Every structure is written in C-alpha cells, then in structure tokens.
Amino acid sequence: MTQSKLSVAEGELLWTPSPSYVAASNVNAHLEWLRKNRGKNFTDYHELWRWSVESPDEFWAALWDYFAVFSDAPYERVVDRARMPGAKWFEGSRVNYAEHLLRHEVGARDRTVFYHATETRALERISWRELGRQVRIVATQLRSLGVLPGDRVVSYMPNVPETAIAMMAATAIGAIWSSAAPEFGVKTVVERFSQIEPKVLFAADGYRFGGKEFDRRAHVGEIVESLPTLAKVVWLPYINPKEGPAVEGATSWAELLSHPDISRDEFRFERVAFDHPLWVLFSSGTTGLPKAIVHSHVGVLMEHLKLVHFHANLKSHSVMFFYSTTGWVMWNILLAALLEGSAVVLYDGSPVYPEADFLWKLASDTGATNFGVSPTFVQIMEKAGLSPGKRFNLSALEAVLISGAPSTPETFAWFYRHVKEDLWVTSQSGGTEIAGGFVGASPTLPVHAGEIQTRMLGMDVHAWDDEGQELIDELGELVVTSPFPSMPLRFWNDVDDRRYHESYFAAFPGVWRHGDFIRITSAGGCYIYGRSDSTLNRHGVRIGTAEIYRVVEQLPEIADSLIVCCELPGGKFFMPLFIKLRTGFALDNALIARISTVLREDCSPRHVPDRVLAVETIPYTLTGKKMEVPVRKVLMGWPLEKAASRDAMVDSRALDWFIRFAGEAPLR
C-alpha cells in the first residue's frame, strides 16, 4: 500500500510487506530455526520480541548458536545477573570482532566488499581478498611496532577504505580503536584522545567537502604534540598524494602496505576475553570532557549480528550505503554489514555536491539495496524538488534507513512519492552509548507514517513517567529495564563508575534512562520526539553543551553562556546560543562572527549555533547547574510550571527573558 496524497497523518499506513517478502526475511528464517532447533513456536515478531526480553539467557544463547560465533573457549554463562549496570555477558568466551567481520572472505574472495568514492575520485572497488590482505599486513606491522592487546590505536581520517582497514587491523590484534573525524578541530580531538593515551595515530593530510579541500597538516602536528604517549604516526597523503608525511618520523600508508602478504592461515587473530575493550566511542555530555565509552568485543559482536541480520535484513547479496563521517557511530554500524557478507559503500564528501541528488547517483551506480540518510537530507531533497526514482535506476533498492533524528510522517511519505512505491522505509533510534539501536525495524511489519516499527530484539524498552510508571500511548522517558550485551563496559578513567552511573542510572536506579522522549503504542509501534536531556542533536550527531561552553567562554567578551537545541516541525532544528556579556562589551556582527569561527575551528561546523543572542543573566539551579532543559522546554512552548521550579533557581527571575523571547519570537 502506498501514499500519494500531498499530506499524510502520523500513523497512516504507507506500506505492507508482501507475503513473499516476509517469507524470505531473516526474521522468518530465525523463527523457523527456533522451531526446529529450540522447540519454540512464535507466530510473529512481537512474540519473538517478548521472549527475547523475558528470557534473555535463552534468546542470546540461541543467537550465539544461530550465528556460529567463533570462540577459543565456551562461555560459562550468558549473563551473570539481571541487574544494571555491571552485568557480565558470555564470561569465559574469547572472541575477536574483526575476525567475524572478515569471516566471509574465504567464500567471497573476488566479490566486491567496498565501493568507495570521493568528490574528486570516481567509484572504485575493493574485493574481499584485497581487504583481507591489507588488514593482515597492517595488523602484522602494528604488532612489529610493539602494539600489544589493550594498547590504543586512534585515527584522524576521512571515510575512506584506509580508515576501515586500520580499524580492523587494530582490533584484530586486540588493540583498542578510537576515531575522530577530520572536520573536528584540534581541541575537540585532543580532549578525546588525551583521555585514552594512544600509542599509534593514523592521520590524513585533510579532507574534501563541498568542492573545497581542507588541509589538516597543521592540525595533525598540534594533535601529535599534545599526545605524548604516541610512539608512531601512520600518514595518509589523501588530498596531496605526492607529498610526504608532515610529521617527523611518520610512516606512510604505502610504506606500511609494502611488506609481504600474510596468508589467512598464517595470521592469528587475537581472541580476547569477554571484558576486553573493542573500541572507545565518544559521546559528549553536558559537563566535563566528552564521555569515553568503552565497549567489549563480544557485546558489540552480538548486538551487530542481531542488528544487521534482523533489523536491517542484510544478506550476502546486499549493498549497504549510509552517509556518515568517521566521528559518528553510524560509521561503525555501517561496517558491521560485513558480518553478513554484505558490501558497503564508503563516501567522503558533501551529500549534495556536485549536485543535490549525488548520493542517489552513487546508490544507483553501486546497486545499493539499503540506503541510509538523516531527515535533514530529505529536507534538502524536498527543497530542491527532486524525484530520484525518476532519474536513477533504483531497482535494487529494498530498504531505506532514516537515522540521526526524529522522522516526521512527511519524511516517510517523501520516499514513497519520489523514490519508489514498493520500499521498506524504516526509522531507527539508538546511540553511541550502545553502538546499536533500542527501537527500529522488522521486515515482517507494516510501515506507518512517522512510526518506528518496533522495539528491537533483546531490548526491554519502555516509556516511563517521572515516577517510574509505564505509559502506553503517552509520551514518556525512554528506559531499558533489563541488561543487554552492548552496554558499555565502563567509561575510560571513570573512578568507581561514577559518571557512567550519573549518565544513565541516576534517575531510576537499576534502569537505563537514555534521555529521549518516546511514545509506545498499544500495537507496539514507537515514536521518538527528541531529547529529554540537554544533549544537543545537531544534524543527527549528538554534541555536548560542555564542548561549546569551553570554547565560547574563553572569549574575553563573554561572561557566561547557555545553548539548547529545539526540535521543530518537519524534522528541523533550531540551536540558539545565549550569552551574558562582560561589562563594557556589546553583541555585534563582529563578535558573532568570532564566535562562529572559533567554534568551527576548535570544534566542528556542527557546533556553530543558528543564532547568538545576548541575555541579562544565565539561569542556574540552586545546585549550580545551568538550566538547559528548562530553557529548551520554555522555548518549545511548555508552561513554566511544567518546565521549571522558580524555588529551585538561584535567581527566580532568570527565566523571564526566555519566556518573553518564546512568546515574541517563534522558533525558526
């Protein structure tokens, strides 16, 4: 069923999978496997989900066998306790995530695994055979450099095959991986990497975006000087291939690959214990340095096997394309498609250059079966009046994944009108914290406008009110009431897990509170309505307010500041920065330009606010916290009595300016 009207209501039916599509789905195959191998008879996805959260030991044990996980030793138990945080998963097992990413190499040696392109480089291909060869060479050279299991290997590279190869090589030998996108400024990178004291840095000389080249050689030099633990830099001459390394003593990527091949039989993957870190992902908080989130090999492996198999429905013939940078968790999830033997499309550049529909051309040229973008991208398509389905051959396309921000009914409907009628359009929501999703898609369920189809398998997700009571068909906090394997092991250098606990378990002890507003319908569908905490969601990438404060408040004109991000109709956002000026200064165009420049250079373009406004005072609670959430609620039209308590404020009148502003100047 399709939608062709100019308007569409939330929850309106847009598509129903055909019986043949359901029968061929990975979900259906697993239901049949459970009947045959476990004696479990579930009639549909909803019954399967309920079993997955009510009997997690059985569910995750079944997945371990179903996916034939490689382990040096059998696990002693699936999970040691049904409490959060601190649950231990698959104790006794010894696995390696990279080994599973490359497990399909043997049977698919000459098939394409990576399609890759840039704004200036035509589409190229890498085979499974070549990928495996390069990963083993780089991994072996890292070992020769003295990199041991547990050492940190980091990158400051664009979304190119070399970055993916470096990640797989590092994790193959038990090193801990972390990545920063090259559009990040020096300060943002150093604040991340200095926490984990890396031994090796992979760095590129720059990146391209919107027809421009951005030279990062000076940035890399400053980063290296700020990381005294570095023993080696591996240099990728990306925008200037003929130039040598800009860092003294660096080894070029070509030099690293010039060593002899290592066969698959000769190479040894470092299978590590259940609690050995795989990577450190960074998610910015509202105070302090970005959170350094540590995940395990086995936890991410089990989550990603489940995610790409059941919720993306990937198969060996699939081609997955999701537009992402290397600083976003979606880059990690994109590479997880290799677990299914699927091919992946890597692209470095602007999504709308040289033309607004360039990504659709790339999807057509690669035969993409699964296409992932953010709602912001759809808005660009709408404004440009584009209909990709009429211009490009998208016959291979089966599914669209919308992620990074809440999706409106109109976003869903656009794909059916302008791409193709028979299409599984999905919206999914999760986070860097779990390297996966909480709520998402099933190929066995219908698509309704604006709705996330279901709660993901193994994720005991609910909507709660402030008193911890479950809500159905009402807006509440997204909580998870049972442990799951891809929970963080810990935060790096987090004494007594204090920050970890404060981030997710302070509101409801023993229950994960994610910080999203969610509504779960009586039929099991889900709607995400944005952040319930003060984290900024900027074009699908989460930004901590603390990152912006540290930069802005160093300017001599600014005494204090506060920033929020408000979700607007149509999937849009408004991110204003409010500043309190020091005596003798005024807010003018020159100061606004300086603020924008310093945020762009020290952080990234995503950190630049939509507007800068001067206020009389910044509101604080009696405990000294900036009142970001109440200000955001006031700007979005909440009545004051539901947004904040004046009795809990240092200055009970500090919100008055924001109340007037909300009434006089509609958000835009």
XYZ file of C-alpha atoms in Angstrom:
668
model
C 0.000 0.000 0.000
C 1.358 3.408 -0.892
C 0.666 7.015 -0.029
C 0.172 9.562 -2.805
C -1.694 12.410 -1.102
C 0.033 15.747 -0.536
C -0.371 15.425 3.239
C -0.038 12.417 5.476
C -1.172 11.845 9.027
C 1.041 10.411 11.749
C 0.477 6.674 11.940
C -1.110 6.386 8.495
C -0.391 3.079 6.756
C 2.127 3.545 3.942
C 3.398 0.070 3.092
C 2.760 -3.564 3.906
C 5.328 -6.273 3.166
C 4.188 -8.869 0.679
C 3.842 -12.471 1.862
C 6.853 -13.414 -0.243
C 8.949 -10.619 1.305
C 8.041 -11.792 4.811
C 8.764 -15.414 3.924
C 12.218 -14.512 2.587
C 13.134 -12.331 5.579
C 15.850 -13.161 8.095
C 13.308 -12.831 10.901
C 11.181 -15.570 9.359
C 14.244 -17.786 8.858
C 15.094 -17.433 12.533
C 11.545 -18.281 13.596
C 11.842 -21.490 11.589
C 15.266 -22.227 13.102
C 13.866 -21.761 16.621
C 11.030 -24.167 15.887
C 13.428 -26.783 14.554
C 16.328 -26.341 16.984
C 14.775 -24.987 20.177
C 11.188 -26.161 20.050
C 9.976 -22.555 20.215
C 6.835 -21.713 18.263
C 6.350 -17.991 17.792
C 3.747 -16.775 15.347
C 5.146 -13.298 14.706
C 7.804 -10.728 15.530
C 6.001 -9.396 18.602
C 6.002 -12.832 20.260
C 9.680 -13.206 19.400
C 10.467 -9.804 20.980
C 8.586 -10.636 24.163
C 10.505 -13.900 24.557
C 13.791 -12.080 23.881
C 13.268 -9.744 26.857
C 11.518 -12.174 29.199
C 14.052 -14.998 28.655
C 17.285 -13.187 27.748
C 19.509 -16.171 28.620
C 17.683 -18.380 26.136
C 17.439 -15.684 23.478
C 21.110 -14.651 23.429
C 22.288 -18.275 23.739
C 20.166 -19.103 20.696
C 21.760 -16.247 18.745
C 25.251 -17.425 19.710
C 24.491 -20.813 18.153
C 22.487 -19.416 15.234
C 25.367 -17.202 14.128
C 28.040 -19.819 14.957
C 30.223 -17.393 16.912
C 33.957 -18.186 16.897
C 35.374 -18.566 20.415
C 38.512 -20.169 21.810
C 36.505 -21.426 24.764
C 32.828 -21.976 25.528
C 31.166 -19.324 27.630
C 30.364 -20.231 31.231
C 27.018 -18.442 31.292
C 25.135 -15.981 29.133
C 24.826 -13.257 31.779
C 25.801 -13.293 35.431
C 22.954 -11.162 36.768
C 19.826 -9.397 35.611
C 20.833 -6.025 37.054
C 22.335 -2.836 35.642
C 24.987 -1.616 35.497
C 27.707 -4.249 35.750
C 26.103 -7.292 34.124
C 28.761 -9.587 32.618
C 27.983 -11.231 29.284
C 29.394 -14.522 27.964
C 32.049 -14.901 30.656
C 34.727 -17.406 29.664
C 34.411 -16.762 25.940
C 37.308 -15.451 23.852
C 36.303 -13.789 20.591
C 37.548 -11.181 18.129
C 35.228 -8.746 16.399
C 37.466 -8.187 13.361
C 37.727 -11.921 12.765
C 33.956 -12.032 12.362
C 33.976 -9.001 10.051
C 36.302 -10.963 7.760
C 34.744 -14.396 8.190
C 33.122 -14.284 4.730
C 36.410 -13.619 2.939
C 37.063 -17.278 2.133
C 33.791 -17.851 0.308
C 33.632 -14.486 -1.431
C 37.234 -13.704 -2.339
C 36.627 -11.921 -5.636
C 33.327 -10.274 -4.783
C 33.271 -6.558 -4.029
C 33.218 -5.685 -0.337
C 33.886 -1.920 -0.547
C 32.604 0.551 -3.083
C 34.270 3.869 -2.413
C 34.207 7.323 -3.936
C 35.044 10.903 -3.113
C 34.155 14.253 -4.615
C 37.181 14.012 -6.907
C 37.705 10.262 -7.240
C 35.499 8.071 -9.424
C 33.844 4.997 -7.967
C 36.333 2.246 -7.130
C 36.017 -1.260 -5.713
C 37.898 -3.444 -3.267
C 37.407 -7.212 -3.147
C 37.154 -9.352 -0.057
C 40.514 -10.890 -0.976
C 42.216 -7.477 -1.133
C 40.565 -6.266 2.068
C 41.733 -9.322 3.986
C 45.247 -8.970 2.568
C 45.587 -5.332 3.610
C 44.102 -5.864 7.067
C 46.555 -8.687 7.787
C 49.556 -6.677 6.569
C 48.636 -3.602 8.612
C 47.848 -5.713 11.671
C 51.187 -7.515 11.400
C 53.048 -4.205 11.070
C 51.269 -2.827 14.108
C 52.494 -5.867 16.022
C 56.028 -5.211 14.763
C 55.744 -1.653 16.093
C 55.129 -3.094 19.541
C 51.368 -2.618 19.684
C 50.008 -5.059 22.254
C 46.474 -6.098 23.212
C 44.955 -3.238 25.193
C 47.088 -0.510 23.561
C 45.116 2.302 21.979
C 45.207 2.988 18.243
C 43.409 6.104 17.014
C 42.642 7.790 13.718
C 42.041 11.284 12.360
C 40.923 10.206 8.912
C 38.000 10.619 6.489
C 35.516 7.953 5.423
C 37.850 6.055 3.099
C 38.812 2.359 2.928
C 42.132 3.008 4.677
C 40.282 4.054 7.847
C 38.178 0.897 7.853
C 41.267 -1.228 7.231
C 43.108 0.457 10.102
C 40.174 -0.193 12.434
C 40.006 -3.872 11.524
C 43.776 -4.286 11.748
C 43.953 -2.697 15.205
C 41.065 -4.684 16.645
C 42.337 -7.889 15.001
C 45.377 -7.807 17.317
C 43.412 -6.820 20.422
C 44.314 -3.121 20.329
C 41.611 -0.641 21.320
C 40.346 1.560 18.498
C 39.057 5.124 18.544
C 38.286 7.548 15.732
C 37.794 11.281 15.229
C 36.502 12.836 12.033
C 38.893 15.210 10.239
C 36.410 18.082 10.398
C 36.954 18.144 14.170
C 39.215 20.899 15.452
C 42.404 20.260 17.396
C 40.845 20.971 20.785
C 37.958 18.558 20.192
C 40.317 15.786 19.084
C 42.801 16.270 21.908
C 40.034 16.312 24.525
C 39.051 12.868 23.281
C 42.334 11.157 22.568
C 44.286 12.535 25.521
C 41.939 10.648 27.832
C 42.929 7.252 26.416
C 46.683 7.869 25.821
C 47.084 6.323 22.356
C 50.192 4.562 21.113
C 49.590 4.901 17.357
C 47.808 7.574 15.318
C 46.569 7.098 11.754
C 46.249 10.565 10.224
C 45.304 12.018 6.847
C 46.523 15.318 5.477
C 42.973 16.621 5.029
C 39.539 16.015 3.587
C 37.199 17.343 0.911
C 33.748 18.816 1.334
C 31.555 20.837 -0.993
C 34.211 21.243 -3.657
C 36.825 22.512 -1.216
C 39.926 20.905 0.219
C 40.604 21.294 3.927
C 44.283 20.964 4.771
C 44.761 19.303 8.175
C 48.548 19.018 8.254
C 48.938 21.752 10.863
C 46.108 20.239 12.898
C 47.818 16.850 12.886
C 51.052 18.441 14.050
C 49.315 20.090 17.002
C 47.483 16.876 17.869
C 50.719 14.883 17.846
C 52.426 17.443 20.099
C 49.522 17.163 22.539
C 49.657 13.358 22.767
C 52.983 12.446 24.430
C 52.168 8.722 24.546
C 52.280 8.391 20.752
C 55.045 6.079 19.551
C 54.178 6.136 15.847
C 52.157 8.126 13.311
C 50.939 6.480 10.111
C 50.433 9.121 7.426
C 47.868 9.007 4.611
C 48.528 11.609 1.860
C 44.886 11.910 0.870
C 44.437 15.357 -0.685
C 48.091 15.671 -1.751
C 49.165 12.133 -2.747
C 52.635 13.178 -3.912
C 53.646 14.871 -0.668
C 55.439 13.049 2.123
C 54.458 12.934 5.786
C 54.155 16.288 7.533
C 55.073 14.706 10.878
C 58.706 13.853 11.526
C 59.286 10.111 11.780
C 55.869 9.177 10.412
C 55.399 6.064 8.309
C 53.379 6.452 5.127
C 50.390 4.244 4.419
C 52.090 2.977 1.263
C 55.187 2.035 3.244
C 53.065 0.151 5.743
C 51.487 -1.879 2.937
C 54.784 -2.555 1.159
C 55.541 -5.519 3.390
C 54.962 -9.112 2.263
C 51.488 -10.629 2.267
C 50.376 -12.765 5.187
C 48.024 -15.598 4.359
C 44.863 -16.144 6.314
C 46.238 -19.430 7.622
C 49.417 -17.744 8.883
C 47.698 -14.810 10.557
C 46.497 -15.066 14.163
C 43.516 -13.047 15.310
C 43.833 -12.094 18.965
C 40.768 -13.668 20.553
C 40.196 -11.739 23.755
C 38.289 -12.164 26.998
C 34.630 -11.209 27.358
C 35.521 -7.922 29.072
C 38.358 -6.862 26.761
C 37.692 -3.447 25.178
C 36.994 -3.300 21.444
C 36.891 0.469 20.978
C 36.277 3.756 22.742
C 33.456 5.854 21.297
C 32.936 9.418 22.436
C 29.587 10.946 23.277
C 29.618 14.434 24.662
C 27.997 15.149 27.985
C 26.698 18.421 29.351
C 29.596 18.859 31.760
C 33.258 17.936 31.654
C 35.166 16.167 28.913
C 33.405 14.007 26.299
C 32.385 10.637 27.687
C 34.885 7.944 26.672
C 32.591 4.937 26.237
C 34.245 1.512 26.309
C 32.588 -1.423 24.533
C 33.570 -5.078 24.507
C 34.273 -7.344 21.533
C 31.618 -9.862 22.495
C 28.974 -7.275 23.389
C 29.260 -5.340 20.128
C 29.557 -8.542 18.112
C 26.272 -9.907 19.461
C 24.484 -6.571 19.048
C 25.715 -6.049 15.493
C 24.980 -9.613 14.381
C 21.418 -9.114 15.589
C 21.122 -5.585 14.211
C 22.270 -6.143 10.637
C 20.609 -9.554 10.312
C 17.149 -8.972 11.747
C 16.636 -5.203 11.802
C 18.375 -4.317 8.533
C 17.595 -7.683 6.894
C 21.014 -7.723 5.225
C 22.106 -10.744 3.199
C 25.211 -11.775 1.304
C 23.995 -10.022 -1.866
C 23.121 -6.782 -0.050
C 24.887 -3.465 -0.605
C 24.644 -1.111 2.370
C 25.105 2.645 1.994
C 24.763 5.060 4.901
C 26.096 8.574 4.635
C 28.334 9.125 7.655
C 31.599 10.568 8.869
C 34.164 8.640 10.877
C 33.248 10.544 14.041
C 29.733 9.112 14.212
C 28.767 5.661 15.498
C 26.891 5.041 12.239
C 30.295 4.584 10.587
C 30.960 1.651 12.921
C 27.485 0.249 12.302
C 27.892 0.619 8.537
C 30.990 -1.583 8.646
C 29.034 -4.148 10.660
C 27.325 -5.072 7.368
C 30.418 -7.174 6.674
C 29.195 -9.587 9.346
C 26.530 -10.688 6.840
C 28.918 -10.857 3.910
C 27.304 -7.692 2.515
C 29.119 -4.996 0.578
C 29.467 -1.463 1.912
C 29.572 1.931 0.178
C 32.087 4.415 1.616
C 31.868 8.052 0.569
C 33.863 11.079 1.660
C 32.408 14.447 0.758
C 29.283 16.555 0.831
C 25.992 14.689 0.376
C 24.808 17.377 -2.044
C 27.913 18.019 -4.148
C 28.360 18.392 -7.054
C 24.562 18.057 -7.284
C 21.861 17.732 -4.646
C 20.970 14.182 -5.720
C 24.547 12.900 -5.939
C 24.037 10.251 -3.245
C 21.200 8.765 -5.290
C 23.525 8.505 -8.283
C 26.005 6.696 -6.052
C 23.248 4.371 -4.848
C 22.329 3.620 -8.444
C 25.933 3.054 -9.562
C 26.630 0.635 -6.689
C 23.292 -1.189 -6.832
C 22.615 -0.285 -3.212
C 19.927 -2.412 -1.605
C 19.881 -0.488 1.669
C 20.203 3.303 1.763
C 20.671 5.308 4.959
C 20.356 9.055 5.482
C 19.185 11.576 8.046
C 15.865 13.503 7.943
C 17.878 16.632 7.169
C 18.924 15.087 3.853
C 15.281 14.532 2.928
C 14.542 18.198 3.637
C 17.257 19.136 1.138
C 15.691 16.845 -1.451
C 12.262 18.381 -0.859
C 13.534 21.938 -1.176
C 15.318 21.055 -4.412
C 12.152 19.445 -5.804
C 13.959 16.205 -6.629
C 12.462 12.817 -7.526
C 15.409 10.358 -7.563
C 13.210 7.442 -8.590
C 12.539 9.124 -11.943
C 16.164 10.000 -12.685
C 18.101 6.967 -11.457
C 17.845 3.199 -11.678
C 16.995 2.220 -8.114
C 15.573 -1.190 -8.938
C 17.953 -2.892 -6.492
C 16.866 -0.678 -3.590
C 14.844 -2.600 -0.997
C 15.067 -0.545 2.173
C 15.689 2.951 3.449
C 17.025 3.596 6.944
C 16.408 7.057 8.411
C 18.518 7.759 11.463
C 20.124 10.543 13.461
C 16.978 12.479 14.375
C 13.216 12.007 14.755
C 11.472 11.467 11.419
C 8.180 13.097 10.526
C 5.295 11.463 8.645
C 6.161 13.668 5.669
C 9.728 12.324 5.666
C 8.406 8.789 5.309
C 5.900 9.736 2.626
C 8.550 11.522 0.542
C 10.307 8.237 -0.194
C 7.117 6.600 -1.463
C 6.305 9.562 -3.676
C 9.754 10.286 -5.040
C 11.863 7.104 -4.798
C 9.679 4.026 -5.312
C 6.341 2.665 -4.127
C 7.465 -0.793 -3.015
C 10.001 0.174 -0.355
C 10.655 -0.740 3.265
C 11.133 2.703 4.836
C 12.425 2.431 8.380
C 13.414 4.758 11.173
C 15.685 3.553 13.936
C 16.965 5.067 17.159
C 19.765 4.075 19.484
C 23.016 5.692 20.409
C 26.761 5.842 20.586
C 26.468 4.533 24.135
C 25.244 1.134 22.927
C 26.777 1.049 19.421
C 23.368 -0.034 18.196
C 19.659 0.547 18.470
C 16.864 0.424 21.012
C 13.913 0.739 18.658
C 13.888 0.024 14.957
C 12.586 -2.083 12.141
C 11.365 -5.530 11.209
C 10.818 -6.601 7.580
C 7.743 -8.555 8.692
C 5.812 -5.479 9.870
C 3.925 -2.710 8.039
C 5.220 0.859 7.770
C 3.194 3.700 9.263
C 3.995 7.363 8.698
C 6.483 8.684 11.243
C 6.483 5.469 13.252
C 9.459 3.373 14.272
C 8.105 -0.106 13.680
C 9.014 -1.850 16.911
C 11.304 -2.372 19.859
C 14.458 -4.226 18.849
C 15.064 -7.805 19.892
C 16.649 -8.160 23.309
C 15.917 -4.523 24.185
C 13.485 -4.252 27.096
C 12.396 -0.722 26.173
C 9.525 1.126 27.850
C 8.106 4.629 28.252
C 8.024 5.798 31.878
C 6.701 8.846 33.630
C 8.728 10.710 36.271
C 7.518 8.301 38.976
C 8.654 5.213 37.058
C 5.201 4.133 35.929
C 4.840 2.610 32.479
C 2.982 4.623 29.853
C 1.182 3.299 26.777
C 0.119 5.701 24.018
C 1.585 8.551 26.096
C 4.833 10.475 25.959
C 7.449 9.364 28.474
C 11.129 8.772 29.128
C 12.805 6.028 27.092
C 14.067 3.484 29.607
C 15.521 -0.014 29.356
C 14.704 -2.255 32.295
C 16.950 -5.277 31.607
C 20.655 -5.600 30.719
C 21.832 -6.118 27.140
C 25.258 -7.191 25.792
C 26.341 -3.921 24.150
C 26.010 -1.856 27.305
C 29.298 -0.016 27.921
C 31.844 -1.913 29.942
C 32.643 1.413 31.574
C 33.793 4.939 30.832
C 37.549 5.351 30.495
C 39.166 6.715 33.677
C 35.789 6.867 35.424
C 36.560 6.315 39.100
C 34.037 3.946 40.694
C 31.918 4.212 37.515
C 30.570 7.464 38.944
C 29.997 9.282 35.644
C 28.591 6.158 33.983
C 26.058 5.810 36.759
C 25.162 9.507 36.733
C 24.663 9.463 32.961
C 22.123 6.639 32.766
C 21.096 5.316 36.180
C 20.697 8.339 38.450
C 17.045 8.967 37.579
C 15.853 5.371 38.029
C 18.287 3.132 39.985
C 18.996 -0.064 38.102
C 17.174 1.173 34.989
C 18.803 2.727 31.914
C 17.351 6.187 31.170
C 18.527 7.179 27.732
C 17.427 10.809 27.558
C 14.868 10.544 24.742
C 11.152 11.226 24.766
C 9.273 8.181 23.428
C 5.673 7.090 22.904
C 4.970 3.369 22.559
C 1.597 2.487 21.094
C -0.651 -0.325 22.248
C 0.220 -2.073 18.958
C 3.961 -1.898 19.716
C 4.984 0.953 17.400
C 7.300 3.679 18.666
C 7.628 7.429 18.185
C 10.726 9.361 19.264
C 10.194 13.072 19.959
C 13.727 14.257 20.610
C 15.986 14.611 23.607
C 14.637 14.840 27.133
C 18.032 15.900 28.457
C 20.259 18.790 27.412
C 22.439 16.965 24.878
C 22.333 18.718 21.517
C 21.249 16.792 18.436
C 22.822 18.619 15.518
C 22.015 17.112 12.093
C 21.937 13.648 13.635
C 25.169 13.997 15.630
C 24.985 14.401 19.390
C 27.026 17.280 20.813
C 27.638 18.021 24.450
C 26.958 21.548 25.640
C 30.216 21.459 27.604
C 32.210 21.388 24.344
C 30.659 24.690 23.301
C 30.966 26.349 26.710
C 34.683 25.570 26.961
C 35.331 27.367 23.695
C 32.870 30.265 23.877
C 33.570 31.246 27.471
C 37.274 31.690 26.752
C 36.428 34.753 24.666
C 37.106 37.915 26.711
C 33.724 39.471 25.868
C 31.671 36.583 27.263
C 30.980 36.078 30.962
C 28.630 33.108 30.664
C 26.629 31.167 28.081
C 23.868 28.628 27.557
C 22.939 26.638 24.459
C 19.980 24.399 23.593
C 18.700 22.579 20.529
C 14.948 22.556 19.839
C 13.186 20.121 17.523
C 10.828 21.864 15.106
C 8.030 20.595 12.839
C 9.184 18.873 9.675
C 12.253 17.330 11.309
C 14.046 20.685 11.544
C 16.148 22.068 14.400
C 16.891 25.446 15.978
C 20.077 25.754 18.044
C 20.414 29.201 19.655
C 23.357 30.272 21.808
C 22.581 32.694 24.640
C 25.472 34.727 26.023
C 25.913 37.029 29.002
C 28.364 39.758 28.082
C 31.013 41.203 30.341
C 30.637 44.857 31.319
C 31.647 47.215 28.550
C 31.014 44.841 25.637
C 28.155 44.634 23.142
C 26.939 41.874 20.847
C 27.621 42.912 17.260
C 28.211 41.166 13.951
C 31.962 41.053 14.540
C 31.559 39.176 17.829
C 29.009 36.789 16.317
C 31.469 36.073 13.505
C 34.265 35.411 16.014
C 32.075 33.017 17.987
C 31.178 31.120 14.817
C 34.777 30.985 13.659
C 36.232 29.734 16.930
C 33.538 27.045 17.266
C 34.052 25.915 13.688
C 37.834 25.751 14.007
C 38.167 24.386 17.557
C 35.194 22.022 17.409
C 33.437 21.469 14.065
C 30.921 23.169 11.743
C 28.126 21.333 13.578
C 28.934 23.244 16.763
C 28.098 26.616 15.204
C 24.728 27.892 16.541
C 21.854 29.072 14.378
C 21.633 32.364 16.298
C 23.551 34.179 19.010
C 21.545 36.291 21.456
C 22.605 38.404 24.427
C 20.687 37.863 27.669
C 20.686 39.604 31.027
C 21.582 36.518 33.019
C 22.012 32.763 32.611
C 19.577 30.753 34.764
C 21.073 28.310 37.283
C 19.635 25.830 39.747
C 20.431 26.127 43.456
C 22.914 23.291 42.960
C 24.826 25.313 40.377
C 23.671 23.652 37.150
C 22.799 25.628 34.038
C 19.100 25.238 33.362
C 19.420 23.953 29.803
C 16.458 21.581 29.839
C 14.016 24.121 31.349
C 15.112 26.773 28.837
C 14.616 24.316 25.988
C 11.152 23.440 27.266
C 10.184 27.099 27.624
C 11.317 27.845 24.067
C 9.252 24.916 22.797
C 6.103 26.255 24.446
C 5.915 24.373 27.725
C 4.134 26.259 30.520
C 6.610 27.480 33.134
C 5.096 25.393 35.927
C 5.908 22.233 33.935
C 9.297 23.412 32.703
C 10.934 24.558 35.925
C 10.512 25.422 39.572
C 11.398 29.008 40.473
C 12.058 27.844 44.032
C 14.939 25.712 42.754
C 16.659 28.635 40.993
C 19.468 30.912 42.130
C 17.617 33.839 40.556
C 13.875 33.221 40.292
C 13.596 35.873 37.555
C 16.323 34.452 35.315
C 13.848 32.616 33.080
C 11.682 35.693 32.429
C 13.745 36.835 29.438
C 13.399 33.396 27.820
C 9.652 33.337 28.436
C 9.303 36.714 26.708
C 11.542 35.604 23.869
C 9.495 32.435 23.317
C 6.309 34.489 23.139
C 7.641 37.228 20.900
C 9.922 35.354 18.505
C 8.693 31.967 17.215
C 11.485 29.476 16.724
C 12.903 29.254 13.231
